[in-house]
Coordinates of C-alpha atoms in Angstrom, one line a residue:
X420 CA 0.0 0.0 0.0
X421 CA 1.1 3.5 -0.8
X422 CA 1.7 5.9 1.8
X423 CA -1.1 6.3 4.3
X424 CA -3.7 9.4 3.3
X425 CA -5.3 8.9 6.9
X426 CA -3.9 7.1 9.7
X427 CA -5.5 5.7 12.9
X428 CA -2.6 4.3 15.3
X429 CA -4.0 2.6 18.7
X430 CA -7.0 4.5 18.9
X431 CA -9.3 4.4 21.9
X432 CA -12.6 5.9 22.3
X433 CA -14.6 5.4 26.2
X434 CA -17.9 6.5 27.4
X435 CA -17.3 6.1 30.9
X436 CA -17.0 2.6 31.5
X437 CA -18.1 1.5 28.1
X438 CA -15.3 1.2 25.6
X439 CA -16.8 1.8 21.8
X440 CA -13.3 1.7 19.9
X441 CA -10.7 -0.6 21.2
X442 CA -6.6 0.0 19.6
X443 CA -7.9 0.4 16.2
X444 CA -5.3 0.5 13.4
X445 CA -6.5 1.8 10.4
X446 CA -4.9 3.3 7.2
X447 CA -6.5 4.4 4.5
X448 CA -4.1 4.8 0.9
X449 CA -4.5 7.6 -1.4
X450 CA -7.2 6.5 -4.4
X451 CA -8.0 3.3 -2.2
X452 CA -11.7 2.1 -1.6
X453 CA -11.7 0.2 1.9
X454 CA -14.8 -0.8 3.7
X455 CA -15.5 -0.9 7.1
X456 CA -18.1 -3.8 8.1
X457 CA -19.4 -5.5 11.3
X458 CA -22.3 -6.3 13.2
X459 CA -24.7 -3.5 14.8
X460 CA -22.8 -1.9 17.5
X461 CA -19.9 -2.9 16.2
X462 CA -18.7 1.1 16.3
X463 CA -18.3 1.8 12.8
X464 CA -20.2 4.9 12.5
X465 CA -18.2 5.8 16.2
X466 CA -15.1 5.3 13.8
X467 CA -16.6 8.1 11.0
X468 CA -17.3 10.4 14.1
X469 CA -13.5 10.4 15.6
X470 CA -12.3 10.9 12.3
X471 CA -14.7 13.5 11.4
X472 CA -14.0 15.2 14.9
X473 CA -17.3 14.6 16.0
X474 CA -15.8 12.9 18.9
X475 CA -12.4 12.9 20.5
X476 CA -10.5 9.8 21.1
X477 CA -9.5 8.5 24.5
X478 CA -6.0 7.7 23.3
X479 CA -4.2 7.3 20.2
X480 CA -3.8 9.6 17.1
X481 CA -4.9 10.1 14.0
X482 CA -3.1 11.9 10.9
X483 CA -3.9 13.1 7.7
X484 CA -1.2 12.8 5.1
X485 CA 1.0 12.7 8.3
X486 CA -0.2 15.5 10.4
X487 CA -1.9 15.2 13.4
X488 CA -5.5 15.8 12.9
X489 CA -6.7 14.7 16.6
X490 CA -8.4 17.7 18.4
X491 CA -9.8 19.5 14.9
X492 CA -13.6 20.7 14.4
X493 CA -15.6 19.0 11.7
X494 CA -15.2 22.3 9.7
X495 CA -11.6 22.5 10.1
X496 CA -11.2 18.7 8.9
X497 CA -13.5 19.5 6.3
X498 CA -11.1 22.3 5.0
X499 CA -8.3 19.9 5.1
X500 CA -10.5 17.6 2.8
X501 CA -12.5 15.3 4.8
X502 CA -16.2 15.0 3.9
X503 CA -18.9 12.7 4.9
X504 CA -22.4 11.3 4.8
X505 CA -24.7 10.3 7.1
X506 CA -26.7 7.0 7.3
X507 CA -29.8 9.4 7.7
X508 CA -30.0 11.7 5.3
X509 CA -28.9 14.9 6.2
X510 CA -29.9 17.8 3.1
X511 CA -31.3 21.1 3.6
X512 CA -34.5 19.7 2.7
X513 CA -36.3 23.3 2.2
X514 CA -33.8 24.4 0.0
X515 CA -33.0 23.3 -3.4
X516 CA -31.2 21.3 -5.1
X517 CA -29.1 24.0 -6.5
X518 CA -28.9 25.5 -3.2
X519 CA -27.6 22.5 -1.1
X520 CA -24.2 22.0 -3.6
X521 CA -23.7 25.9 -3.6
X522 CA -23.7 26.1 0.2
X523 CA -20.9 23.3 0.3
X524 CA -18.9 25.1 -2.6
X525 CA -18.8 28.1 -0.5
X526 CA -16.3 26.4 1.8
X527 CA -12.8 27.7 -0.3
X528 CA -14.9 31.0 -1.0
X529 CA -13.3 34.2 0.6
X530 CA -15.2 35.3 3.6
X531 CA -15.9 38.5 5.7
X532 CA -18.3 41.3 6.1
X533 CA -16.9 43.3 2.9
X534 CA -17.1 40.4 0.8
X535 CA -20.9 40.2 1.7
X536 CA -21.8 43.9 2.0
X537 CA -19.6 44.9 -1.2
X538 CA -20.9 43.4 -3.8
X539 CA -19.0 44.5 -6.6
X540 CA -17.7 43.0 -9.7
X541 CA -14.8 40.2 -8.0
X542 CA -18.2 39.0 -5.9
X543 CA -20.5 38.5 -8.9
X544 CA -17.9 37.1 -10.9
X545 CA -17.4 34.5 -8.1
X546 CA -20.9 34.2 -8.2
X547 CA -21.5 32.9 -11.4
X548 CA -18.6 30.6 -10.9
X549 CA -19.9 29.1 -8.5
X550 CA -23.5 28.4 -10.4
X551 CA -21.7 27.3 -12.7
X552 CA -19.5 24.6 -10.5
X553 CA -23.3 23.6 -9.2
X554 CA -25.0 23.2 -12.9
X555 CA -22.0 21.2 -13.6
X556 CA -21.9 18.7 -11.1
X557 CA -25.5 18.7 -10.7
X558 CA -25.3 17.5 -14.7
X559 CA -22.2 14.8 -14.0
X560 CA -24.9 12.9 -11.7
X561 CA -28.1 13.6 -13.8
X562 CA -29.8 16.1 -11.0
X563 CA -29.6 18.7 -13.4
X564 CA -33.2 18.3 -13.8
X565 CA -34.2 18.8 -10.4
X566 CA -31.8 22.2 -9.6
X567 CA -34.9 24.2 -8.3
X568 CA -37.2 21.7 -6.5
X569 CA -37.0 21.2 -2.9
X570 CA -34.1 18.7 -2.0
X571 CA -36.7 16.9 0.4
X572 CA -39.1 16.3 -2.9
X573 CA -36.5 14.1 -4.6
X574 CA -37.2 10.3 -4.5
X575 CA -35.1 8.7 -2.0
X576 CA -32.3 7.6 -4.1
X577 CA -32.0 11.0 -5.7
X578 CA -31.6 12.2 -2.3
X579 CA -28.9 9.6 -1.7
X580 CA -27.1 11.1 -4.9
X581 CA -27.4 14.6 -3.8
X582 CA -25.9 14.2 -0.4
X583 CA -23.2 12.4 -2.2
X584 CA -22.9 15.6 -4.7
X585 CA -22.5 17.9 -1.6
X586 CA -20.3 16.5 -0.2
X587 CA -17.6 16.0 -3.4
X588 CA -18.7 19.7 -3.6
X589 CA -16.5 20.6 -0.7
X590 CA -13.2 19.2 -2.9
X591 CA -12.6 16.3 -0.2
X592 CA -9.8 14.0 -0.9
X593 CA -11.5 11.4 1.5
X594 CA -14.7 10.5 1.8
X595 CA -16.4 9.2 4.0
X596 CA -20.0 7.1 3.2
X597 CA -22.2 5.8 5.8
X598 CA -24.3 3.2 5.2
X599 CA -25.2 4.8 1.8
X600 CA -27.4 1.6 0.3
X601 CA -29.7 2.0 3.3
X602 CA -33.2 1.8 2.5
X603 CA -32.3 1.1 -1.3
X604 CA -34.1 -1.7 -3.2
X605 CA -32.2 -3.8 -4.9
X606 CA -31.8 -1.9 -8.9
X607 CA -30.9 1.3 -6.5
X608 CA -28.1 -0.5 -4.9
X609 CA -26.4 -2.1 -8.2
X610 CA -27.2 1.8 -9.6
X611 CA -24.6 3.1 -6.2
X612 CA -22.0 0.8 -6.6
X613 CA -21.7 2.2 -10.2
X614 CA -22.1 5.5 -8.3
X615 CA -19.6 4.9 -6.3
X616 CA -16.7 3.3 -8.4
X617 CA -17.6 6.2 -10.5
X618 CA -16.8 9.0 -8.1
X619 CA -13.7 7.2 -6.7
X620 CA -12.5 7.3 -10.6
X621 CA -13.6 10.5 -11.8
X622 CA -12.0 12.8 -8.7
X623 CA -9.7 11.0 -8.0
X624 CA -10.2 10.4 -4.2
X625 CA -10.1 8.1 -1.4
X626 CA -13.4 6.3 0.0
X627 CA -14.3 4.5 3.2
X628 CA -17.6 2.5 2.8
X629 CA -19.7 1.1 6.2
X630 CA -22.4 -0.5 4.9
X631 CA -24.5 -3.5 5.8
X632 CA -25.3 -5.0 2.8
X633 CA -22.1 -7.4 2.0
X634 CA -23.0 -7.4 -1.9
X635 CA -22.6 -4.0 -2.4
X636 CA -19.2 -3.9 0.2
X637 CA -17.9 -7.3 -1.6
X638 CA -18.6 -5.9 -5.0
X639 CA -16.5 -2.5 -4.8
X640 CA -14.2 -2.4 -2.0
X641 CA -10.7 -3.3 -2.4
X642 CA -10.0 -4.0 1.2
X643 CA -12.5 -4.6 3.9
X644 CA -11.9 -4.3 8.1
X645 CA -13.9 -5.8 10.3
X646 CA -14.9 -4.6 13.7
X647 CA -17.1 -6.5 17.0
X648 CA -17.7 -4.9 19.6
X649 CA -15.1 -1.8 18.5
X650 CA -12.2 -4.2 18.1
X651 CA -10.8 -5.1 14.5
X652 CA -11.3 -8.8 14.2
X653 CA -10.1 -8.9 10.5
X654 CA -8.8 -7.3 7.3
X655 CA -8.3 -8.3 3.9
X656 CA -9.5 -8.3 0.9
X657 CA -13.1 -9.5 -0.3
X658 CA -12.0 -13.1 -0.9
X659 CA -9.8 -12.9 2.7
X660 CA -12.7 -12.1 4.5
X661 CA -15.5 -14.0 2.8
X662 CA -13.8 -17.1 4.1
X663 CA -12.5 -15.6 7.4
X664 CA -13.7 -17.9 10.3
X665 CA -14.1 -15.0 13.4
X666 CA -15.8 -12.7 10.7
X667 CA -18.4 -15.7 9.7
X668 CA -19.1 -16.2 13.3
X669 CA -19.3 -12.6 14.2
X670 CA -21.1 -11.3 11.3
X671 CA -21.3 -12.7 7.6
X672 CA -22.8 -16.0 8.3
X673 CA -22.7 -18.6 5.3
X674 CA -20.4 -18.0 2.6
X675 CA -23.3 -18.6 -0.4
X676 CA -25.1 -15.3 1.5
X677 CA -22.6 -13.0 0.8
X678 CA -21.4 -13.9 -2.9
X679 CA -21.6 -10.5 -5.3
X680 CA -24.5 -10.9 -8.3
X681 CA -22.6 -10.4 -11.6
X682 CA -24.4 -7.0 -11.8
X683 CA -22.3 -5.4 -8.8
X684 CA -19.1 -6.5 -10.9
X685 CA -16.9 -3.4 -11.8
X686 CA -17.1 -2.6 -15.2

């Protein structure tokens, strides 16, 4: 593997006398697609939230193309090009589609009270490059269509899409996807693994996966960890832990359950 883009060493995370992470190790390569798996409770989505900032860890460090990261705000890690969903859908429902992507592309925009109050030619100019950074990604993922309804009008896996959109939006090169297949039938979740390969490809980033649904994880990821109980248990890739023995007792279950369809094959 080439050099680590994000870099968990020996990291703890304790509520009280409850211990949710356990001297995790976890690397994740530049342009790598690794998936994080386990059973419910398992602490995946704890995982997303100490790398995220969300939560602080207990002990250990993390690092971000070698610098220490531990002890940042989710807005500061976004800056450095961390971005994330959320297994619940988190939009700006009210606003629009158009709206949603523009808020996250104002993250690398100047700031401050001239900027706003002054709106001169430099502002509008900015502007319209912005609109025309939202048309343009809004067309790369066929939402193009929907730029001035209501984000919360979309069908569901539009608004699966989107949040996936706004969040590439804010020039991350990691992100992070929770649980993103949730709630999908089974043509939406062969449509996101297409979704996904596809954004890994076209900007060029790194992705962590936690998802449930072992199809869609065996299909795409390149390397898979495996956490019970916020311990890592396993890691490998697809084949590796298909045929792991502590991941079949802890989570997978028979091998025949967990076999990709033909259709989740990349391209």
């Amino acid at each position: 593997m080439s050099k680590a883009l994000l870099q968990l060493d020996k990291v703890t995370l304790r509520f009280g006398g409850l211990t949710a992470v356990s001297d995790l190790d976890l690397a994740v390569a530049d342009h790598e697609l690794i998936g994080l798996i386990g059973p419910n409770g398992a602490g995946k989505t704890t995982v997303f939230n100490l790398i995220t900032g969300v939560y602080q860890p207990t002990s250990g460090g993390l690092r971000m193309s070698g610098e220490t990261i531990g002890g940042l705000k989710p807005h500061q890690l976004a800056r450095r090009g961390l971005a994330r969903t959320f297994q619940n859908i988190r939009l700006f429902g009210s606003m629009s589609v158009f709206d949603n992507v523009r808020a996250a592309l104002q993250l690398h925009r100047p700031h401050g009270i001239r900027n706003a109050l002054w709106r001169g030619r430099g502002f509008r100019e900015g502007e319209a490059a912005v609109a025309k950074q939202v048309l343009e990604l809004l067309e790369i993922f066929n939402l193009v269509r929907h730029w001035d309804e209501p984000a919360k009008s979309l069908p569901y896996g539009d608004q699966r899409r989107l949040e996936i959109v706004r969040a590439l939006a804010t020039q991350p090169r990691l992100l992070l996807l929770d649980e993103p297949a949730a709630g999908m039938n089974p043509t939406e979740k062969v449509e996101l693994t297409r979704l996904i390969r596809f954004v890994k490809e076209k900007f060029r980033i790194s992705v962590l996966l936690v998802e449930h649904d072992m199809q869609v994880v065996m299909g795409i990821c390149e390397r898979i960890v495996v956490l019970d109980h916020g311990v890592k248990i396993a890691e490998g890739g697809p084949a590796q832990i298909r045929a792991h023995p502590k991941v079949i007792e802890a989570y997978l279950g028979e091998e025949p359950a967990i076999q990709p369809p033909s259709s989740a094959q990349p391209d």
